[in-house]
Amino acid sequence: MYLSTIDRPRQSVKGAVAANVFALGTVSLITDVSAEMVTAILPVYLVVGLSLSPAAYGLIDGVYSGATVLLRLAGGYAADRISGRKSVAGAGYAMSALAKLGLLAAGASVPALAAAITADRAGKGLRTAPRDALITLSTPPTGLGRAFGVHRTMDTIGAFAGPLVALGILMLAGAQRYDAVFVASFCIAAFGVVVLVLFVRDDRASLLSPSRPVSPRLALGLLRRAPIRRLLAVACLFGLSTIGDGFVYLLLQRREGLNLGWFPLLAVGTSLGYLVLAYPMGSLADRLGRRPVLLIGLLSLLSVYLVLLSPMRGVAIVVAVLACLGLFYAATDGVLMALAGPLLPESLRATGLALVQSSQALAYFVSSILFGLAWSYGSQRLALAAAALTTLAALILTRILTRLPVAIPEASNES
């Protein structure tokens, strides 16, 4: 038995995606409009507006993702422990909404901005595993690729719209009116919390009996399973390969001399590729298996770095980089969660998904800092070459790790 084939359906995938998945997708859509409004302007605001070095931006960008590690684990474990996946996810969404007001209050203070950014990412870390657990528990294993494809498509509609909304606000209020973006972002995020409270349901049928509550011992027991350890290794490889969208956009902006006013549209291009491809990649993963789709994603990421190293210029390089980046996210984000779901017992589903997500986030934290240092104290080409070599190694190792034969425990086994 192989990690790459345990979740491959033996028959065609049929049936509609659950209403709960659509409700969660709606919440993510609204929240991503809010989040991407801020994310789209953040790199240029910090590096150009506040004159931070690439190394400083790399540190903040790493913290932006790395700060979620502990709270991902805490959120996943708490959701399983108190039998409240919806409640923990709601707390995370509310935290991110309030962080937008923190950005407004921070002004030009770098420490205050870093604190607000950390709070925003902490909220994301708290909610992600419980939310994805709700998706897996609302969907049969053979349809997880499609379910995550639908959710990530809706999520990406928000990511696509967010930069456009930010751009519209800046055009109406003034190019430097970042405070207007932050206020609008908070209002939209708060509406997402309301939708979660009213329309998302929590499935409580999968809980452990009172005599066997979720405990740290049971959670740590997941690490004794060879398939899960290999899955965590794959998640780390994905994190180490990713330098962050902000770096990619800054490289494009500096290389092509793009007008700073149009900088948010780079994120729109990536989101458009993700939006178009998320559901097809999820559906393909259900039909052919998740492993080949994940490998397609890593090949796409490698292509991003190789194109940036190439002599290609003009509109062609912008389109190629954004299209490959969008394909990378479409082929990996939800598909990795779909691969992980059947390996995890239902009563520890949020905890297990948090382990996978935290491994990836921690590796990304390291990658972002190292890339920023390589850029600041070496050169752009050196940093990109290192990223390309890391991604090539990740591609080879992922192919090996997902082909190794292992004894697969039953997903319902909670010992």
Short mmCIF file of C-alpha atoms in Angstrom, two decimals:
data_model
loop_
_atom_site.label_atom_id
_atom_site.label_comp_id
_atom_site.label_asym_id
_atom_site.label_seq_id
_atom_site.Cartn_x
_atom_site.Cartn_y
_atom_site.Cartn_z
CA MET A 1 0.00 0.00 0.00
CA TYR A 2 1.26 3.49 -0.84
CA LEU A 3 0.62 6.94 0.54
CA SER A 4 -0.15 8.04 -3.00
CA THR A 5 -2.94 5.52 -3.51
CA ILE A 6 -4.76 5.13 -0.19
CA ASP A 7 -7.22 7.86 -1.10
CA ARG A 8 -7.70 6.97 -4.76
CA PRO A 9 -11.35 6.15 -5.41
CA ARG A 10 -12.25 2.73 -6.75
CA GLN A 11 -15.18 4.13 -8.64
CA SER A 12 -16.14 7.44 -10.14
CA VAL A 13 -16.88 10.29 -7.76
CA LYS A 14 -20.55 11.15 -7.66
CA GLY A 15 -22.82 13.32 -5.58
CA ALA A 16 -23.13 17.01 -4.86
CA VAL A 17 -20.76 18.91 -2.62
CA ALA A 18 -22.24 19.34 0.87
CA ALA A 19 -24.06 22.55 1.78
CA ASN A 20 -21.68 22.99 4.72
CA VAL A 21 -18.77 23.18 2.28
CA PHE A 22 -20.54 25.96 0.38
CA ALA A 23 -21.25 27.80 3.65
CA LEU A 24 -17.59 27.56 4.66
CA GLY A 25 -16.61 28.63 1.16
CA THR A 26 -18.80 31.72 1.47
CA VAL A 27 -17.15 32.64 4.77
CA SER A 28 -13.71 32.17 3.22
CA LEU A 29 -14.69 34.22 0.17
CA ILE A 30 -15.78 37.17 2.29
CA THR A 31 -12.79 36.88 4.62
CA ASP A 32 -10.33 36.64 1.74
CA VAL A 33 -11.67 39.85 0.21
CA SER A 34 -10.75 41.50 3.51
CA ALA A 35 -7.39 39.75 3.88
CA GLU A 36 -6.19 40.27 0.32
CA MET A 37 -7.07 43.95 0.42
CA VAL A 38 -4.30 44.27 3.00
CA THR A 39 -1.95 41.62 1.59
CA ALA A 40 -1.94 43.23 -1.86
CA ILE A 41 -0.60 46.54 -0.60
CA LEU A 42 1.60 45.28 2.22
CA PRO A 43 4.86 44.47 0.35
CA VAL A 44 5.03 47.82 -1.45
CA TYR A 45 3.92 49.65 1.70
CA LEU A 46 6.67 48.11 3.82
CA VAL A 47 9.52 48.05 1.29
CA VAL A 48 8.76 51.25 -0.65
CA GLY A 49 6.66 53.29 1.77
CA LEU A 50 8.66 52.49 4.93
CA SER A 51 11.96 51.75 3.11
CA LEU A 52 12.50 48.35 4.74
CA SER A 53 15.26 46.18 3.31
CA PRO A 54 14.46 42.83 1.63
CA ALA A 55 15.96 41.09 4.69
CA ALA A 56 13.62 43.01 7.03
CA TYR A 57 10.67 42.27 4.77
CA GLY A 58 11.67 38.60 4.71
CA LEU A 59 11.64 38.53 8.51
CA ILE A 60 8.21 40.16 8.71
CA ASP A 61 6.88 37.94 5.91
CA GLY A 62 8.22 34.89 7.71
CA VAL A 63 6.61 35.98 10.97
CA TYR A 64 3.44 36.68 8.98
CA SER A 65 3.23 32.96 8.23
CA GLY A 66 5.38 31.46 10.98
CA ALA A 67 3.34 33.12 13.73
CA THR A 68 0.52 30.77 12.83
CA VAL A 69 2.46 27.62 13.75
CA LEU A 70 1.68 27.39 17.46
CA LEU A 71 -1.87 28.64 17.08
CA ARG A 72 -2.56 26.20 14.27
CA LEU A 73 -1.66 23.40 16.67
CA ALA A 74 -3.55 25.01 19.55
CA GLY A 75 -6.59 25.67 17.38
CA GLY A 76 -6.70 22.14 15.99
CA TYR A 77 -6.27 20.53 19.38
CA ALA A 78 -8.77 22.84 21.09
CA ALA A 79 -11.37 22.19 18.39
CA ASP A 80 -11.10 18.44 18.96
CA ARG A 81 -10.80 18.72 22.74
CA ILE A 82 -13.88 20.90 23.34
CA SER A 83 -15.86 19.42 20.44
CA GLY A 84 -16.25 22.86 18.94
CA ARG A 85 -14.66 23.16 15.53
CA LYS A 86 -17.04 25.95 14.52
CA SER A 87 -16.43 27.89 17.74
CA VAL A 88 -12.65 27.79 17.43
CA ALA A 89 -12.80 28.70 13.74
CA GLY A 90 -15.11 31.61 14.60
CA ALA A 91 -12.66 32.89 17.21
CA GLY A 92 -9.93 32.86 14.58
CA TYR A 93 -12.02 34.76 12.06
CA ALA A 94 -12.92 37.35 14.71
CA MET A 95 -9.26 37.79 15.70
CA SER A 96 -8.25 38.49 12.12
CA ALA A 97 -11.06 41.01 11.76
CA LEU A 98 -9.95 42.93 14.85
CA ALA A 99 -6.35 42.89 13.63
CA LYS A 100 -7.39 45.15 10.75
CA LEU A 101 -8.20 47.83 13.30
CA GLY A 102 -4.75 47.19 14.76
CA LEU A 103 -3.20 48.01 11.40
CA LEU A 104 -5.17 51.25 11.37
CA ALA A 105 -3.95 52.18 14.85
CA ALA A 106 -0.32 51.23 14.12
CA GLY A 107 0.30 54.04 11.65
CA ALA A 108 3.92 54.02 10.50
CA SER A 109 5.24 52.21 13.58
CA VAL A 110 7.04 49.09 12.35
CA PRO A 111 6.78 47.21 15.71
CA ALA A 112 3.05 47.99 15.93
CA LEU A 113 2.54 46.93 12.32
CA ALA A 114 4.39 43.70 12.99
CA ALA A 115 2.19 43.06 16.05
CA ALA A 116 -1.00 43.67 14.06
CA ILE A 117 0.21 41.45 11.22
CA THR A 118 1.08 38.72 13.71
CA ALA A 119 -2.40 38.96 15.26
CA ASP A 120 -3.98 38.69 11.81
CA ARG A 121 -1.95 35.58 10.95
CA ALA A 122 -2.58 34.13 14.41
CA GLY A 123 -6.28 34.34 13.69
CA LYS A 124 -5.74 32.55 10.40
CA GLY A 125 -3.71 29.89 12.17
CA LEU A 126 -6.43 29.38 14.76
CA ARG A 127 -9.22 28.89 12.25
CA THR A 128 -7.62 26.98 9.39
CA ALA A 129 -7.41 23.45 10.80
CA PRO A 130 -10.93 23.45 12.36
CA ARG A 131 -12.35 24.82 9.11
CA ASP A 132 -10.63 22.17 6.98
CA ALA A 133 -11.68 19.50 9.46
CA LEU A 134 -15.30 20.60 9.01
CA ILE A 135 -14.87 20.19 5.25
CA THR A 136 -13.46 16.65 5.56
CA LEU A 137 -16.18 15.64 8.00
CA SER A 138 -18.88 16.94 5.66
CA THR A 139 -17.54 14.98 2.66
CA PRO A 140 -16.94 11.29 1.81
CA PRO A 141 -13.24 10.46 1.26
CA THR A 142 -13.69 9.90 -2.47
CA GLY A 143 -15.00 13.42 -2.94
CA LEU A 144 -12.47 15.36 -0.86
CA GLY A 145 -10.59 16.69 -3.86
CA ARG A 146 -13.77 18.17 -5.33
CA ALA A 147 -14.89 19.53 -1.97
CA PHE A 148 -11.60 21.29 -1.35
CA GLY A 149 -11.60 22.41 -4.98
CA VAL A 150 -15.00 24.08 -4.50
CA HIS A 151 -13.93 25.64 -1.21
CA ARG A 152 -10.61 26.90 -2.57
CA THR A 153 -12.34 28.24 -5.68
CA MET A 154 -14.72 30.29 -3.54
CA ASP A 155 -11.84 31.32 -1.31
CA THR A 156 -9.90 32.46 -4.36
CA ILE A 157 -12.82 34.50 -5.69
CA GLY A 158 -12.31 36.56 -2.55
CA ALA A 159 -8.56 36.66 -3.10
CA PHE A 160 -9.19 37.79 -6.67
CA ALA A 161 -11.60 40.52 -5.62
CA GLY A 162 -9.63 41.78 -2.61
CA PRO A 163 -6.80 43.56 -4.48
CA LEU A 164 -9.34 45.06 -6.89
CA VAL A 165 -11.33 46.45 -3.97
CA ALA A 166 -8.12 47.84 -2.45
CA LEU A 167 -7.14 49.40 -5.75
CA GLY A 168 -10.60 50.96 -6.11
CA ILE A 169 -10.44 52.42 -2.60
CA LEU A 170 -6.98 53.89 -3.21
CA MET A 171 -8.13 55.40 -6.50
CA LEU A 172 -11.13 57.03 -4.80
CA ALA A 173 -9.53 58.03 -1.50
CA GLY A 174 -5.97 58.72 -2.67
CA ALA A 175 -2.88 56.64 -3.40
CA GLN A 176 -1.57 56.94 0.17
CA ARG A 177 -4.88 56.43 2.03
CA TYR A 178 -4.04 53.03 3.47
CA ASP A 179 -6.25 53.80 6.48
CA ALA A 180 -9.32 53.67 4.23
CA VAL A 181 -8.29 50.19 3.06
CA PHE A 182 -7.88 49.01 6.66
CA VAL A 183 -11.33 50.29 7.73
CA ALA A 184 -13.08 48.68 4.77
CA SER A 185 -11.16 45.46 5.37
CA PHE A 186 -12.40 45.28 8.98
CA CYS A 187 -16.05 45.81 7.99
CA ILE A 188 -15.91 43.05 5.39
CA ALA A 189 -14.17 40.62 7.78
CA ALA A 190 -16.81 41.26 10.46
CA PHE A 191 -19.54 40.36 7.96
CA GLY A 192 -17.76 37.05 7.31
CA VAL A 193 -17.95 36.20 11.02
CA VAL A 194 -21.72 36.83 10.95
CA VAL A 195 -22.14 34.43 8.02
CA LEU A 196 -20.16 31.75 9.87
CA VAL A 197 -22.33 32.04 12.98
CA LEU A 198 -25.58 31.86 11.02
CA PHE A 199 -24.93 29.22 8.36
CA VAL A 200 -22.06 26.85 9.23
CA ARG A 201 -22.92 23.61 11.05
CA ASP A 202 -20.62 21.49 13.22
CA ASP A 203 -20.77 17.70 13.01
CA ARG A 204 -20.60 16.26 16.53
CA ALA A 205 -21.20 12.64 15.58
CA SER A 206 -17.49 11.89 15.24
CA LEU A 207 -16.40 12.63 18.80
CA LEU A 208 -14.68 10.28 21.20
CA SER A 209 -16.77 8.87 24.01
CA PRO A 210 -16.59 10.71 27.37
CA SER A 211 -14.43 7.88 28.71
CA ARG A 212 -11.83 8.55 26.01
CA PRO A 213 -11.54 12.33 25.64
CA VAL A 214 -9.02 13.88 23.30
CA SER A 215 -5.70 14.16 25.13
CA PRO A 216 -2.12 15.18 24.36
CA ARG A 217 -1.16 11.49 24.43
CA LEU A 218 -3.66 10.63 21.72
CA ALA A 219 -2.62 13.67 19.68
CA LEU A 220 1.08 12.79 19.91
CA GLY A 221 0.18 9.24 18.98
CA LEU A 222 -0.42 10.51 15.44
CA LEU A 223 3.34 10.96 15.09
CA ARG A 224 3.90 7.24 15.61
CA ARG A 225 2.19 6.50 12.30
CA ALA A 226 4.62 6.20 9.40
CA PRO A 227 2.19 7.60 6.76
CA ILE A 228 1.60 10.72 8.85
CA ARG A 229 5.31 11.26 9.47
CA ARG A 230 5.93 11.06 5.73
CA LEU A 231 3.04 13.41 5.06
CA LEU A 232 4.57 15.92 7.50
CA ALA A 233 7.89 15.61 5.70
CA VAL A 234 6.15 16.38 2.39
CA ALA A 235 4.48 19.43 3.98
CA CYS A 236 7.90 20.67 5.15
CA LEU A 237 9.31 20.25 1.66
CA PHE A 238 6.48 22.36 0.25
CA GLY A 239 7.13 25.07 2.83
CA LEU A 240 10.88 25.15 2.18
CA SER A 241 10.25 25.51 -1.56
CA THR A 242 7.96 28.54 -1.20
CA ILE A 243 9.53 32.00 -0.93
CA GLY A 244 6.25 33.89 -0.68
CA ASP A 245 4.17 35.80 -3.20
CA GLY A 246 5.42 39.17 -1.96
CA PHE A 247 8.99 38.35 -2.97
CA VAL A 248 7.86 37.14 -6.39
CA TYR A 249 5.90 40.34 -6.99
CA LEU A 250 8.77 42.55 -5.80
CA LEU A 251 11.15 40.73 -8.15
CA LEU A 252 8.75 41.30 -11.05
CA GLN A 253 8.24 44.96 -10.11
CA ARG A 254 11.94 45.72 -9.90
CA ARG A 255 12.87 43.73 -12.97
CA GLU A 256 10.18 45.22 -15.23
CA GLY A 257 9.89 48.64 -13.60
CA LEU A 258 6.16 48.24 -13.01
CA ASN A 259 4.24 51.27 -11.79
CA LEU A 260 3.70 50.95 -8.03
CA GLY A 261 0.06 51.97 -8.42
CA TRP A 262 -0.60 48.74 -10.29
CA PHE A 263 1.29 46.53 -7.85
CA PRO A 264 -1.92 45.03 -6.31
CA LEU A 265 -2.88 43.66 -9.73
CA LEU A 266 -0.04 41.13 -9.56
CA ALA A 267 -1.90 39.37 -6.76
CA VAL A 268 -5.04 39.50 -8.91
CA GLY A 269 -3.22 37.63 -11.68
CA THR A 270 -2.16 34.84 -9.35
CA SER A 271 -5.64 34.61 -7.89
CA LEU A 272 -7.16 34.39 -11.36
CA GLY A 273 -4.99 31.38 -12.20
CA TYR A 274 -5.86 29.76 -8.87
CA LEU A 275 -9.55 30.54 -9.36
CA VAL A 276 -9.70 28.95 -12.79
CA LEU A 277 -7.69 25.86 -11.86
CA ALA A 278 -8.63 25.04 -8.24
CA TYR A 279 -11.70 22.94 -8.98
CA PRO A 280 -10.22 21.16 -12.05
CA MET A 281 -7.11 20.23 -10.04
CA GLY A 282 -9.23 18.97 -7.14
CA SER A 283 -11.40 16.91 -9.47
CA LEU A 284 -8.30 15.54 -11.23
CA ALA A 285 -6.87 14.54 -7.85
CA ASP A 286 -10.02 12.51 -7.09
CA ARG A 287 -9.82 10.72 -10.43
CA LEU A 288 -6.08 10.11 -10.81
CA GLY A 289 -4.82 10.30 -7.23
CA ARG A 290 -3.46 13.23 -5.24
CA ARG A 291 0.24 12.43 -5.64
CA PRO A 292 0.57 13.31 -9.37
CA VAL A 293 -1.33 16.56 -8.86
CA LEU A 294 1.00 17.56 -6.02
CA LEU A 295 3.98 16.87 -8.26
CA ILE A 296 2.43 19.07 -10.96
CA GLY A 297 2.23 21.82 -8.36
CA LEU A 298 5.92 21.58 -7.48
CA LEU A 299 6.85 21.58 -11.18
CA SER A 300 4.84 24.79 -11.56
CA LEU A 301 6.65 26.42 -8.64
CA LEU A 302 10.00 25.40 -10.10
CA SER A 303 8.88 27.03 -13.36
CA VAL A 304 8.25 30.31 -11.50
CA TYR A 305 11.86 30.46 -10.35
CA LEU A 306 13.30 29.36 -13.69
CA VAL A 307 11.29 31.97 -15.59
CA LEU A 308 12.50 34.69 -13.21
CA LEU A 309 16.07 33.53 -13.89
CA SER A 310 15.51 33.50 -17.65
CA PRO A 311 16.12 36.40 -20.07
CA MET A 312 12.38 36.65 -20.77
CA ARG A 313 11.07 40.23 -20.57
CA GLY A 314 7.91 42.30 -20.80
CA VAL A 315 4.33 41.12 -20.52
CA ALA A 316 5.34 37.53 -21.28
CA ILE A 317 7.32 37.08 -18.06
CA VAL A 318 4.56 38.62 -15.94
CA VAL A 319 1.92 36.33 -17.43
CA ALA A 320 4.13 33.23 -17.21
CA VAL A 321 5.10 33.79 -13.57
CA LEU A 322 1.58 34.58 -12.36
CA ALA A 323 0.04 31.65 -14.29
CA CYS A 324 2.58 29.16 -12.90
CA LEU A 325 2.15 30.53 -9.37
CA GLY A 326 -1.62 30.19 -9.64
CA LEU A 327 -1.27 26.60 -10.87
CA PHE A 328 1.07 25.81 -7.96
CA TYR A 329 -1.54 26.86 -5.39
CA ALA A 330 -4.41 25.18 -7.26
CA ALA A 331 -2.53 21.86 -7.41
CA THR A 332 -1.27 21.83 -3.82
CA ASP A 333 -3.31 23.82 -1.32
CA GLY A 334 -6.54 21.85 -1.06
CA VAL A 335 -5.05 18.68 -2.56
CA LEU A 336 -2.58 18.29 0.31
CA MET A 337 -5.47 18.53 2.79
CA ALA A 338 -7.47 16.02 0.75
CA LEU A 339 -4.51 13.64 0.91
CA ALA A 340 -4.21 14.09 4.67
CA GLY A 341 -7.90 13.74 5.58
CA PRO A 342 -8.36 9.95 5.16
CA LEU A 343 -5.17 9.27 7.14
CA LEU A 344 -6.54 10.94 10.27
CA PRO A 345 -9.14 9.68 12.77
CA GLU A 346 -12.27 11.82 12.79
CA SER A 347 -11.96 12.72 16.48
CA LEU A 348 -8.43 14.03 15.86
CA ARG A 349 -9.02 15.41 12.38
CA ALA A 350 -8.46 19.08 13.25
CA THR A 351 -5.35 18.24 15.30
CA GLY A 352 -3.85 16.18 12.49
CA LEU A 353 -4.54 18.79 9.83
CA ALA A 354 -3.00 21.40 12.13
CA LEU A 355 0.17 19.30 12.32
CA VAL A 356 0.39 19.22 8.53
CA GLN A 357 -0.31 22.94 8.15
CA SER A 358 2.08 23.89 10.95
CA SER A 359 4.90 21.85 9.45
CA GLN A 360 4.44 23.68 6.17
CA ALA A 361 4.17 27.10 7.85
CA LEU A 362 7.29 26.56 9.97
CA ALA A 363 9.30 25.51 6.93
CA TYR A 364 7.99 28.56 5.05
CA PHE A 365 9.12 30.76 7.93
CA VAL A 366 12.68 29.46 7.49
CA SER A 367 12.53 29.75 3.70
CA SER A 368 11.31 33.35 3.74
CA ILE A 369 14.05 34.51 6.10
CA LEU A 370 16.79 32.69 4.16
CA PHE A 371 15.59 34.08 0.83
CA GLY A 372 15.55 37.63 2.20
CA LEU A 373 19.08 37.23 3.56
CA ALA A 374 20.34 35.73 0.30
CA TRP A 375 18.82 38.64 -1.63
CA SER A 376 20.16 41.33 0.73
CA TYR A 377 23.67 39.98 1.21
CA GLY A 378 24.10 38.11 -2.06
CA SER A 379 21.99 38.92 -5.11
CA GLN A 380 18.56 38.33 -6.59
CA ARG A 381 19.94 35.66 -8.92
CA LEU A 382 21.68 33.83 -6.08
CA ALA A 383 18.49 33.81 -4.02
CA LEU A 384 16.41 32.59 -6.96
CA ALA A 385 18.93 29.89 -7.88
CA ALA A 386 18.86 28.59 -4.30
CA ALA A 387 15.04 28.56 -4.36
CA ALA A 388 15.03 26.65 -7.65
CA LEU A 389 17.49 24.02 -6.36
CA THR A 390 15.45 23.62 -3.16
CA THR A 391 12.27 23.10 -5.17
CA LEU A 392 13.94 20.56 -7.44
CA ALA A 393 15.11 18.61 -4.38
CA ALA A 394 11.60 18.83 -2.90
CA LEU A 395 10.12 17.47 -6.13
CA ILE A 396 12.42 14.45 -6.09
CA LEU A 397 11.96 13.74 -2.37
CA THR A 398 8.17 14.15 -2.54
CA ARG A 399 8.03 11.64 -5.37
CA ILE A 400 10.07 9.16 -3.27
CA LEU A 401 8.22 9.73 0.02
CA THR A 402 4.79 9.24 -1.53
CA ARG A 403 5.85 6.00 -3.23
CA LEU A 404 7.30 4.20 -0.23
CA PRO A 405 5.18 1.19 0.89
CA VAL A 406 3.76 1.57 4.37
CA ALA A 407 1.28 -0.23 6.61
CA ILE A 408 -1.79 2.04 6.64
CA PRO A 409 -3.80 2.04 9.89
CA GLU A 410 -7.54 2.40 9.69
CA ALA A 411 -8.59 6.07 9.78
CA SER A 412 -10.99 5.35 12.58
CA ASN A 413 -8.34 3.91 14.83
CA GLU A 414 -7.73 6.47 17.57
CA SER A 415 -5.07 4.75 19.60
#
